[in-house]
Coordinates of N, CA, C and O in Angstrom, one line a residue:
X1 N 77.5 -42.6 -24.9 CA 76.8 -41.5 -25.5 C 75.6 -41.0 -24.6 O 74.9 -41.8 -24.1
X2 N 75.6 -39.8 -24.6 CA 74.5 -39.2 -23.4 C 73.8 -38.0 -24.2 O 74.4 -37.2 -24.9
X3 N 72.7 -38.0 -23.9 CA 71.5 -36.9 -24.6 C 72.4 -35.5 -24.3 O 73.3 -35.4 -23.4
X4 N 72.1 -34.7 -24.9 CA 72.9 -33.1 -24.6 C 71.6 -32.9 -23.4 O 70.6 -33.6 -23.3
X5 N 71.9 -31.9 -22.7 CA 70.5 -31.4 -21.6 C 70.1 -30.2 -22.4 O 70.8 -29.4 -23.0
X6 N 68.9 -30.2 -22.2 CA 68.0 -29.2 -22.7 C 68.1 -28.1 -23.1 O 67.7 -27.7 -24.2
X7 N 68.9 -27.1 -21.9 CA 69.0 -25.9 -22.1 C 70.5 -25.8 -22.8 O 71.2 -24.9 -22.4
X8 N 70.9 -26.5 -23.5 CA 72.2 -26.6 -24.0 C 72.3 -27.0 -25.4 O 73.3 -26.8 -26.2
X9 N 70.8 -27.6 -25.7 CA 70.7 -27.7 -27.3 C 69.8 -27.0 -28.2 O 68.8 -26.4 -27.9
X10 N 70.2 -27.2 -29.3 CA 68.9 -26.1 -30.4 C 69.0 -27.5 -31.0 O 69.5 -28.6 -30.8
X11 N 68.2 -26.7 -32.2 CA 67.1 -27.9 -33.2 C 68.8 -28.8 -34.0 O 68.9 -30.0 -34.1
X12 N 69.9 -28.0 -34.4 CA 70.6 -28.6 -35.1 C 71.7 -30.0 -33.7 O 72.7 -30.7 -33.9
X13 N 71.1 -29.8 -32.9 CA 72.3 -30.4 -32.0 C 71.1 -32.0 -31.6 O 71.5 -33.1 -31.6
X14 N 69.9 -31.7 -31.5 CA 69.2 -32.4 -31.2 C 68.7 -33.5 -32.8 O 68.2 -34.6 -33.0
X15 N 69.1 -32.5 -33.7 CA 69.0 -33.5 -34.9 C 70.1 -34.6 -35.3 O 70.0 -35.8 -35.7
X16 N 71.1 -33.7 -35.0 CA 72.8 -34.8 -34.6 C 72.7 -35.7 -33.8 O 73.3 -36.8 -34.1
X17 N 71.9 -35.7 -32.6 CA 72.0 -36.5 -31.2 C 70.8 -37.5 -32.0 O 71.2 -38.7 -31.8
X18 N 69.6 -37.3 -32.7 CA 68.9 -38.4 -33.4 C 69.4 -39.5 -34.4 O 69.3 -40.7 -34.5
X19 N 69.9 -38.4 -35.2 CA 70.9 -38.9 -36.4 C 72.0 -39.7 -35.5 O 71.9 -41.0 -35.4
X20 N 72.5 -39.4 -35.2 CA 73.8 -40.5 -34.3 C 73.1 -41.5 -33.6 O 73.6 -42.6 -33.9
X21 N 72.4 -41.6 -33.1 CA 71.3 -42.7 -32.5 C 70.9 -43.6 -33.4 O 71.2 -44.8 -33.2
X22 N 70.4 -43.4 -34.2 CA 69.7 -44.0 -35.4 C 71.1 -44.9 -36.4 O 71.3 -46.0 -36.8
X23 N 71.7 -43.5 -36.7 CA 72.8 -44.1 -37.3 C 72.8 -44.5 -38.7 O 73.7 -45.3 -39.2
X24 N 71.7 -44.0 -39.5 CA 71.4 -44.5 -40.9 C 70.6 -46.0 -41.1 O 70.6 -46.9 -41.9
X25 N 70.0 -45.9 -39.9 CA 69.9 -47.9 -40.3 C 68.3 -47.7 -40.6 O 67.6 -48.7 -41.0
X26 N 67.8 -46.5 -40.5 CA 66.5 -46.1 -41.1 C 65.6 -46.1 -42.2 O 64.5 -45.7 -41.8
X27 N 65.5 -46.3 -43.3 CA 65.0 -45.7 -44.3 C 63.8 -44.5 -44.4 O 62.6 -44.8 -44.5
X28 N 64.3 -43.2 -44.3 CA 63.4 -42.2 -44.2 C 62.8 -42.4 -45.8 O 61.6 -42.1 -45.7
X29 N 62.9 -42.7 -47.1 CA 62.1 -42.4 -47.9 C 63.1 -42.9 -49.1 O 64.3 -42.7 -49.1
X30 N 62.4 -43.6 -50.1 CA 62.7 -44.2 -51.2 C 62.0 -43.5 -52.6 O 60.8 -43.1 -52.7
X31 N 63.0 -43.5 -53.4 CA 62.7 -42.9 -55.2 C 63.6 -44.0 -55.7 O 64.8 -44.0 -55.6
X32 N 62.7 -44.8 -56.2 CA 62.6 -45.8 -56.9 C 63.5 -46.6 -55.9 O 63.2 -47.0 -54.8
X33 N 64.6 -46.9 -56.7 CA 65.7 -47.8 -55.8 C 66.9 -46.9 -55.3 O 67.9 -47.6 -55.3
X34 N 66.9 -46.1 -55.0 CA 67.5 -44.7 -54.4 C 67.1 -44.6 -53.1 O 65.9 -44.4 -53.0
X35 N 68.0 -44.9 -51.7 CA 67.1 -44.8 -50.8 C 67.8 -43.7 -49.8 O 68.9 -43.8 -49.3
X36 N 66.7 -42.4 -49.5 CA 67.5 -41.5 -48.7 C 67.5 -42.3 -46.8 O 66.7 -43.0 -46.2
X37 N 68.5 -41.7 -46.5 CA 68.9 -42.4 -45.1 C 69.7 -41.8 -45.1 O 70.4 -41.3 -46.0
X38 N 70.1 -41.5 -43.5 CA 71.7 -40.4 -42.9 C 72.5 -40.3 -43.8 O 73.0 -39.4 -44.2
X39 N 72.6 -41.6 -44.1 CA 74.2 -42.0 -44.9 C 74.0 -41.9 -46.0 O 74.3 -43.0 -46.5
X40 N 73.7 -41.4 -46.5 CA 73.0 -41.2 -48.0 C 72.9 -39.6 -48.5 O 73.7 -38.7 -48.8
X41 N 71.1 -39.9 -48.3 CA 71.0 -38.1 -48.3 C 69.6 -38.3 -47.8 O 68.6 -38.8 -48.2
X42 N 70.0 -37.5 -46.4 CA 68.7 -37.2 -45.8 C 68.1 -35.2 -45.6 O 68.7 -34.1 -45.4
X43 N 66.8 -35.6 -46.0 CA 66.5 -34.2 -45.8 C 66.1 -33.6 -45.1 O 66.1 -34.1 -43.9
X44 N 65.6 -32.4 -45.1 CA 65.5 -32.0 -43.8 C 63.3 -31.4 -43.4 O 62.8 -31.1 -42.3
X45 N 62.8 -31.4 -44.6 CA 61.6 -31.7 -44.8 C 60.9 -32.3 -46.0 O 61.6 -32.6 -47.0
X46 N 59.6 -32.6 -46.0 CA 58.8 -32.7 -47.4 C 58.2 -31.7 -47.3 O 57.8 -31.3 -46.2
X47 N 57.9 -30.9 -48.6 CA 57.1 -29.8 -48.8 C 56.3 -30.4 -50.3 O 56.7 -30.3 -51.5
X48 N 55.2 -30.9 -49.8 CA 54.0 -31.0 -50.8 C 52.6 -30.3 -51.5 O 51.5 -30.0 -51.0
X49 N 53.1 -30.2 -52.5 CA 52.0 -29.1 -53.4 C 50.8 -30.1 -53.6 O 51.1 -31.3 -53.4
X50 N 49.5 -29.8 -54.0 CA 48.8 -30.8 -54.7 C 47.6 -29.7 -54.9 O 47.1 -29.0 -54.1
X51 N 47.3 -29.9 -56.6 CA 46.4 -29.0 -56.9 C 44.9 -29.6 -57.9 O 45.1 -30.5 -58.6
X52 N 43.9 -29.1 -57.9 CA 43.0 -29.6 -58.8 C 42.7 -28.4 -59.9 O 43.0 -27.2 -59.9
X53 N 41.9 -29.2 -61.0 CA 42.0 -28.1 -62.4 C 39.9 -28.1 -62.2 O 39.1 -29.0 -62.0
X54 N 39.6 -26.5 -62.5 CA 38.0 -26.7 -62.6 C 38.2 -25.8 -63.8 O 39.2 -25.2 -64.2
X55 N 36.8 -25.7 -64.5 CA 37.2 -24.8 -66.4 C 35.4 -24.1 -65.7 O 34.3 -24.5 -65.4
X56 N 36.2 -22.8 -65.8 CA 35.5 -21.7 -65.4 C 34.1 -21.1 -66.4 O 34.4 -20.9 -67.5
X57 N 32.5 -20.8 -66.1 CA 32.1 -20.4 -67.3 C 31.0 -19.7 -66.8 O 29.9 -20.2 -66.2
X58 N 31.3 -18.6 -67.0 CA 30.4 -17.2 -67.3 C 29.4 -17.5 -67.5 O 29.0 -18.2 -68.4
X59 N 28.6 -16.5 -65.9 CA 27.0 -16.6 -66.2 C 26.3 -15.3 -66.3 O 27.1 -14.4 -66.5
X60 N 25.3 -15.0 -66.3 CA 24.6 -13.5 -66.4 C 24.2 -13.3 -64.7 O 23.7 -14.0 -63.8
X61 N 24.6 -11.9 -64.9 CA 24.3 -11.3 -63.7 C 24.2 -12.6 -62.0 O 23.5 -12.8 -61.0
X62 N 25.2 -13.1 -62.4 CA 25.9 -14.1 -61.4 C 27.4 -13.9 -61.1 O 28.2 -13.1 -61.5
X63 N 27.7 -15.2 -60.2 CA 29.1 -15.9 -59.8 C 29.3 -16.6 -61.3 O 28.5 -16.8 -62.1
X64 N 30.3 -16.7 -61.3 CA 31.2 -17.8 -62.2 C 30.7 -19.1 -61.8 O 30.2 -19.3 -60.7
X65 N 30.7 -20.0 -62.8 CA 30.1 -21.7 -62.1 C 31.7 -22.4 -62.5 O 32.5 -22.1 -63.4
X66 N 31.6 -23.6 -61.1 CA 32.8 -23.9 -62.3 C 32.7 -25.6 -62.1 O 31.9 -26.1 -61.4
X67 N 33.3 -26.1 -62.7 CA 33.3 -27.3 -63.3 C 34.7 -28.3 -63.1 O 35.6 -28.3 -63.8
X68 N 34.6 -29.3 -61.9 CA 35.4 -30.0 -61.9 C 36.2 -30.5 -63.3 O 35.4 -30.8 -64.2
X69 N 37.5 -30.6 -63.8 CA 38.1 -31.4 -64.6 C 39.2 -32.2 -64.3 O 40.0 -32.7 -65.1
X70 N 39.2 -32.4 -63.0 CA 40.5 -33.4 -62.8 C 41.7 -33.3 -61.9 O 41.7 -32.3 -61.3
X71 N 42.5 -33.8 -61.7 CA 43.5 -33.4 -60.7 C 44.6 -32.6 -61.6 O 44.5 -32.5 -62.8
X72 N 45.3 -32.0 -61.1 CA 46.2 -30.7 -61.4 C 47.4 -31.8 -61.0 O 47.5 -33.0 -61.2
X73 N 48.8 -30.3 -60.3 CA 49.7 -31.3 -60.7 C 49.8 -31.3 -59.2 O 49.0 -30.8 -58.5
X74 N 51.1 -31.9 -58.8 CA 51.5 -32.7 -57.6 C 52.6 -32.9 -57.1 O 53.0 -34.0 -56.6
X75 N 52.9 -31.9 -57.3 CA 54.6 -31.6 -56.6 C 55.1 -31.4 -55.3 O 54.5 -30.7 -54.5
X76 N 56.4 -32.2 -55.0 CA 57.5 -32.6 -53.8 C 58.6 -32.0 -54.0 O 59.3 -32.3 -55.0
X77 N 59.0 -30.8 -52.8 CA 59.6 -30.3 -52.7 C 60.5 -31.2 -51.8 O 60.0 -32.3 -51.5
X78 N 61.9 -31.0 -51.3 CA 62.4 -31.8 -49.9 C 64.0 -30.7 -50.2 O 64.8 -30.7 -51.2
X79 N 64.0 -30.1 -49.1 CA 65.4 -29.6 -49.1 C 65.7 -30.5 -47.9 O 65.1 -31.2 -47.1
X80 N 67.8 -29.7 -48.4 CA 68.2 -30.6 -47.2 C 69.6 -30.0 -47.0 O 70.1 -29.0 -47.4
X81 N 70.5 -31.1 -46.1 CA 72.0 -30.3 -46.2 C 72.7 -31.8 -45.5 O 72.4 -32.4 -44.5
X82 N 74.0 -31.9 -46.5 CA 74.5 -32.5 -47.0 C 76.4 -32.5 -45.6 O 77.3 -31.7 -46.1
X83 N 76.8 -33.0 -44.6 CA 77.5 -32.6 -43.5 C 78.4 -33.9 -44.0 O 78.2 -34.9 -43.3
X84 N 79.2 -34.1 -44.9 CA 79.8 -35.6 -45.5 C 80.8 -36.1 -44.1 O 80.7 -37.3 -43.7
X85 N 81.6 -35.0 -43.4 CA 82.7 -35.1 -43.0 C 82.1 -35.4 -41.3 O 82.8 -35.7 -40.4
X86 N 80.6 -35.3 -41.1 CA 80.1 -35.6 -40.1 C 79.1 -37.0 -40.2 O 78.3 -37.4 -39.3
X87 N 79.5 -37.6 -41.7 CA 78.4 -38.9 -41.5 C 77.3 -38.3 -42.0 O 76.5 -39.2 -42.4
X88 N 76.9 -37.1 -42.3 CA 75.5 -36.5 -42.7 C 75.1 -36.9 -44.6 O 74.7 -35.8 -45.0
X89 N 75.2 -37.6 -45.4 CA 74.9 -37.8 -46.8 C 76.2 -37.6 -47.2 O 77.1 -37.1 -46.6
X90 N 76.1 -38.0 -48.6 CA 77.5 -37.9 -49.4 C 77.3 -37.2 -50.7 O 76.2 -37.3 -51.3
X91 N 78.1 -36.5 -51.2 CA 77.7 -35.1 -52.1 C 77.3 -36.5 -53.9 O 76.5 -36.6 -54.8
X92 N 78.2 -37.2 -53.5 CA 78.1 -38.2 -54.6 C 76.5 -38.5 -54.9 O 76.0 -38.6 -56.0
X93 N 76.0 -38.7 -53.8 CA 74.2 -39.0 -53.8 C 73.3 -38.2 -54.9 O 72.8 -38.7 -55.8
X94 N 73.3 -37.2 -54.6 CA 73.0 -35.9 -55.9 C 73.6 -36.3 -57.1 O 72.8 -35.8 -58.0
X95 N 74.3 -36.9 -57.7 CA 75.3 -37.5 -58.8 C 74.2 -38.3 -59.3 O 73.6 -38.2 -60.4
X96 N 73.9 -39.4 -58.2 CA 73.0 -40.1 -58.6 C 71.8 -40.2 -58.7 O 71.2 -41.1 -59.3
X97 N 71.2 -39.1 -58.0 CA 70.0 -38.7 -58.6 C 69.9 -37.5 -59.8 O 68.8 -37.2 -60.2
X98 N 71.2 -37.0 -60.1 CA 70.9 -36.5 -61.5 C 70.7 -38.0 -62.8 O 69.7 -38.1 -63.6
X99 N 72.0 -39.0 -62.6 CA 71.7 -39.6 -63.5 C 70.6 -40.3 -63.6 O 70.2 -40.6 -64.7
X100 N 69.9 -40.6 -62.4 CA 68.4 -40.7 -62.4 C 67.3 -39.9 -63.5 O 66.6 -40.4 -64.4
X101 N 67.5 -39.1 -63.3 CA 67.0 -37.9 -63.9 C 67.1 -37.7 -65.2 O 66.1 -37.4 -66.0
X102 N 68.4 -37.9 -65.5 CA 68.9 -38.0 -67.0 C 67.8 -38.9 -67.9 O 67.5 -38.6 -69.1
X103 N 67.3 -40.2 -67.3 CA 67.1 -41.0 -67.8 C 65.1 -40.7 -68.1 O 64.2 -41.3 -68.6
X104 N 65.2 -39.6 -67.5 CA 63.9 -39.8 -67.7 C 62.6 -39.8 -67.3 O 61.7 -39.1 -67.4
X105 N 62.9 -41.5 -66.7 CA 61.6 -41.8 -66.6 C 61.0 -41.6 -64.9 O 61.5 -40.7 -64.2
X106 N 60.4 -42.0 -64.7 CA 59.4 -42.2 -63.2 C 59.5 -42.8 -61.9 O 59.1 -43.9 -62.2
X107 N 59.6 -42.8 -61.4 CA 60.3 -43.4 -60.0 C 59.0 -43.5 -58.9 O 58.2 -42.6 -58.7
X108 N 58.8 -44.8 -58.1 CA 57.7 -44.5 -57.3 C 58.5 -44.0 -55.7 O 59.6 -44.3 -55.3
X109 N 57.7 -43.4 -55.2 CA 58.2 -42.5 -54.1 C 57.7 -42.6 -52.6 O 56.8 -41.9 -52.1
X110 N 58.4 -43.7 -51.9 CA 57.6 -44.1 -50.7 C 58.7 -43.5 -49.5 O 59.9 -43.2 -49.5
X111 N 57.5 -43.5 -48.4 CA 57.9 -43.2 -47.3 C 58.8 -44.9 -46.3 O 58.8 -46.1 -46.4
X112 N 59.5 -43.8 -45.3 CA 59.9 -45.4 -44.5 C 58.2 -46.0 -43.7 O 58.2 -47.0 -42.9
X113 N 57.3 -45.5 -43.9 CA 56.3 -46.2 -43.3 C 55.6 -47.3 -44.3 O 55.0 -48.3 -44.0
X114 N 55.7 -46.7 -45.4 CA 55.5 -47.8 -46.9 C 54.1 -47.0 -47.2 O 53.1 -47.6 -47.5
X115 N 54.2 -45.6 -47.0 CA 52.8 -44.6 -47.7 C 53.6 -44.7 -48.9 O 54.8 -44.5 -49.0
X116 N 52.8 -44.8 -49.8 CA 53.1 -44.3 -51.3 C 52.4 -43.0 -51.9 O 51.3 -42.7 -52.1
X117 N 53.6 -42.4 -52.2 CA 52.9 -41.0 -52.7 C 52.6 -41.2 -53.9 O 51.5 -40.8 -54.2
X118 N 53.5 -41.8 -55.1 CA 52.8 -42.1 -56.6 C 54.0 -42.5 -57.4 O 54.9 -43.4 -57.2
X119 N 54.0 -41.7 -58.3 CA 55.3 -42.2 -59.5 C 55.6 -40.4 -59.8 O 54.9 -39.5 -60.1
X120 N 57.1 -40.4 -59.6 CA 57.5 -38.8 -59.9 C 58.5 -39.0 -60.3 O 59.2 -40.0 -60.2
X121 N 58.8 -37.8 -61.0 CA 59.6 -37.5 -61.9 C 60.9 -36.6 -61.0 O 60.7 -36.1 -59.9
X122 N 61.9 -36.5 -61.9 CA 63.1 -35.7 -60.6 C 62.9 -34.5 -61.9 O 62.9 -34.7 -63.1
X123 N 62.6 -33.3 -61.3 CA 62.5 -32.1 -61.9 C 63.5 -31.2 -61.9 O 63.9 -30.5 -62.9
X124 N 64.1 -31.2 -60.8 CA 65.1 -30.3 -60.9 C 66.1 -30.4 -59.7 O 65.6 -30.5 -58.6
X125 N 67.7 -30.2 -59.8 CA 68.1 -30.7 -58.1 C 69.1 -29.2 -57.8 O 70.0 -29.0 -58.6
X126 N 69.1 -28.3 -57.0 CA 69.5 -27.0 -56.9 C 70.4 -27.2 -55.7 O 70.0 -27.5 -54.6
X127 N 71.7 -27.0 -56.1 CA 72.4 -27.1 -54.7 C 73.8 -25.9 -54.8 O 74.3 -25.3 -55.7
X128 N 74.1 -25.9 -53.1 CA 74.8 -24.6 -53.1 C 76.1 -25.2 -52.2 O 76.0 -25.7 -51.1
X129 N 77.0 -25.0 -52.8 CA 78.4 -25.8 -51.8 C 79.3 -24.7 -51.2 O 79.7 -23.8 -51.9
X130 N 79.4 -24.9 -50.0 CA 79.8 -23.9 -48.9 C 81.1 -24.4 -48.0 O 81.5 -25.6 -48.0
X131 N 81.8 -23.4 -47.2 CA 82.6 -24.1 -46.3 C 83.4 -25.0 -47.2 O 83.3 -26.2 -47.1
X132 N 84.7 -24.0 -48.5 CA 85.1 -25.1 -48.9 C 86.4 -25.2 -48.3 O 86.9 -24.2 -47.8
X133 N 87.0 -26.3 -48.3 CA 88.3 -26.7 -48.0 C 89.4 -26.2 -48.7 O 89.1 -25.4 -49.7
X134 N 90.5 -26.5 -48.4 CA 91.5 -25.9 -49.3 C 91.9 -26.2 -51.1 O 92.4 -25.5 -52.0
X135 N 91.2 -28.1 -51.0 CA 91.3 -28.5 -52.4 C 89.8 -28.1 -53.4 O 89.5 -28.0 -54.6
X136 N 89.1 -27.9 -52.2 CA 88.0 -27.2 -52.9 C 86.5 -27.7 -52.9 O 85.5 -27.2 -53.4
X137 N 86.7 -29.0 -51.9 CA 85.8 -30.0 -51.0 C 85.1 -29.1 -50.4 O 85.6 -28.3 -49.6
X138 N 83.6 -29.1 -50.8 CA 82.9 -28.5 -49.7 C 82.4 -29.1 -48.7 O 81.8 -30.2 -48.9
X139 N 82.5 -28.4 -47.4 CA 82.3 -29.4 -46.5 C 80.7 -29.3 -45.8 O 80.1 -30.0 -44.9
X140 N 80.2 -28.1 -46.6 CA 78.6 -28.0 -46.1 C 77.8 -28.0 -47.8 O 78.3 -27.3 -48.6
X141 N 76.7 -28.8 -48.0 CA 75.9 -28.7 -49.2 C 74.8 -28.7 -49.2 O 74.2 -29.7 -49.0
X142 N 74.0 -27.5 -49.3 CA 72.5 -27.2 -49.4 C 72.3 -27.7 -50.6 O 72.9 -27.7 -51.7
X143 N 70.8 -28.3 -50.3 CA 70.3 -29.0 -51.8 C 68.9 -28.8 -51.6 O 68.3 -28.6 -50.5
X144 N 68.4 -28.9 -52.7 CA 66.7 -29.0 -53.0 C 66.6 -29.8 -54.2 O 67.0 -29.6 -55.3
X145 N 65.8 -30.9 -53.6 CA 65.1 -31.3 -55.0 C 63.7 -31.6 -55.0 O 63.0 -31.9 -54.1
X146 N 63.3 -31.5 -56.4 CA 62.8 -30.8 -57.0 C 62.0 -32.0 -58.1 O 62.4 -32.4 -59.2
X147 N 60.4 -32.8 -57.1 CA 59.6 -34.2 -58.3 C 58.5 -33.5 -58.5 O 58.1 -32.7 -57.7
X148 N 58.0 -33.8 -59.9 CA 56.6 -34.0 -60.0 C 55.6 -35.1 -60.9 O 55.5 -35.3 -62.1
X149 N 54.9 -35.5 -59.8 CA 54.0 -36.4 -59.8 C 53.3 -36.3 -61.7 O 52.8 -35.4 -62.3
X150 N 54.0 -38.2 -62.0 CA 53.3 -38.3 -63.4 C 52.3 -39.4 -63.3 O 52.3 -40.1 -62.2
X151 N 51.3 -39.6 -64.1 CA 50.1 -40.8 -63.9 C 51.1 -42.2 -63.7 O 52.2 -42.3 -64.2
X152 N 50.4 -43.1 -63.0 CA 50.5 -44.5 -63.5 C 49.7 -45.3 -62.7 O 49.8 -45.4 -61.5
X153 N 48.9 -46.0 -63.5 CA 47.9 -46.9 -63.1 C 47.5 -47.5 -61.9 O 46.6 -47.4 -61.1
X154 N 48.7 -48.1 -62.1 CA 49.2 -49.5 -61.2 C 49.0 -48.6 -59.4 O 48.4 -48.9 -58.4
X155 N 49.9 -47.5 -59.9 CA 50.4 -47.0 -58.3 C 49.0 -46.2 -57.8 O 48.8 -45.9 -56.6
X156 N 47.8 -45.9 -59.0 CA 46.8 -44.9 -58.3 C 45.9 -46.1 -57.8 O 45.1 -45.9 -56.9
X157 N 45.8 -47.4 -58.4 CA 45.2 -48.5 -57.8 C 45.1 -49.0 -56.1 O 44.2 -49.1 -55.2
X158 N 47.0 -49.0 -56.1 CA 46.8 -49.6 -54.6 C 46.8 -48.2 -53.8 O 46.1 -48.3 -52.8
X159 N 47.3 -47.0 -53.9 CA 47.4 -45.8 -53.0 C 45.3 -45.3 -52.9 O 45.0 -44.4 -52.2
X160 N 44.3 -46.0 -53.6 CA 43.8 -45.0 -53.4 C 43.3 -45.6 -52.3 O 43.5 -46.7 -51.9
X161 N 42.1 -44.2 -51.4 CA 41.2 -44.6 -49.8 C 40.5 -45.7 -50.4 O 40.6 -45.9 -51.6
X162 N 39.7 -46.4 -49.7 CA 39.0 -47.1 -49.6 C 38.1 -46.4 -48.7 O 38.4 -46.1 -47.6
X163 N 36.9 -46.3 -49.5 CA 35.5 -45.6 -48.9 C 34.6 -46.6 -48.1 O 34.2 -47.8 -48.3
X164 N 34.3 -45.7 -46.9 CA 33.4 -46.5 -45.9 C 32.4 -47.5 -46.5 O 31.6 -46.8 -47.2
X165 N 32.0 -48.5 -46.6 CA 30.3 -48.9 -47.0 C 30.7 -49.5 -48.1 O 29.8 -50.3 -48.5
X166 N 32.0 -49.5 -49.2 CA 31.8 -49.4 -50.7 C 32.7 -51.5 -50.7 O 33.5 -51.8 -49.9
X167 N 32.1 -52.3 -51.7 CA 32.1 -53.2 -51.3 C 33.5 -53.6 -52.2 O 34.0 -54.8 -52.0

């Protein structure tokens, strides 16, 4: 196997040539015990929201003052696409993170470097099946899914910074 040359590849040929290199033996990112990798379902970014809440209060012949109250919410986007018949994820994966989902509860959500983002919830999984076959197999699947970040203790303990000086 030989790199494509330069002027011969775009972004999707150089992702194939990584992906085949790698070969799934990666773990790009874990929800709970669900773990996305080539052979699984790998995405194609993270798209992270994160917001804070302040409670607004009217002054005379001023600005508005406002008043810290807390963190807001904290949502993970990650689209992706789904190439089964090339080794790219398996449509079945989505299956399993609906029944995930079904169930409820919270999942903690780490990267393959072992950053932990928190405990999230699967919100919603939006997919579009394309390129279908004659039996009705699609052979391309766009997907998005769709967490958002719920509290839990344990996980805001070990994720938080550790402040210069603080003992």
């Amino acid at each position: 196997w030989k790199w494509p040359r330069r002027s011969a590849c775009n972004n999707q040929a150089m992702s194939a040539a990584i992906a085949t290199t790698i070969k799934g033996t990666i773990m790009l990112m874990s929800l709970g015990q669900f773990i996305f990798k080539t052979s699984t379902l790998a995405f194609q970014e993270i798209q992270r929201q994160r917001s804070w809440s302040y409670a607004e209060n009217a002054v005379a012949n001023g600005r508005a003052k406002k008043q810290f109250t807390g963190a807001g919410s904290d949502t993970v986007t990650m689209p992706g696409l789904i190439y089964e018949e090339y080794g790219f994820g398996t449509r079945f994966a989505l299956d399993e993170l609906a029944s995930m989902a079904d169930t409820g509860q919270g999942y903690v959500l780490m990267d393959g470097s072992g950053y932990l983002y928190g405990v999230f919830v699967i919100d919603s999984i939006d997919e579009t099946k394309s390129i279908l076959m004659d039996n009705g197999v699609p052979r391309k699947v766009d997907y998005t899914l769709k967490l958002s970040r719920v509290d839990d203790e344990r996980i805001e303990m070990q994720s938080a910074p550790q402040q210069e000086g603080s003992a």
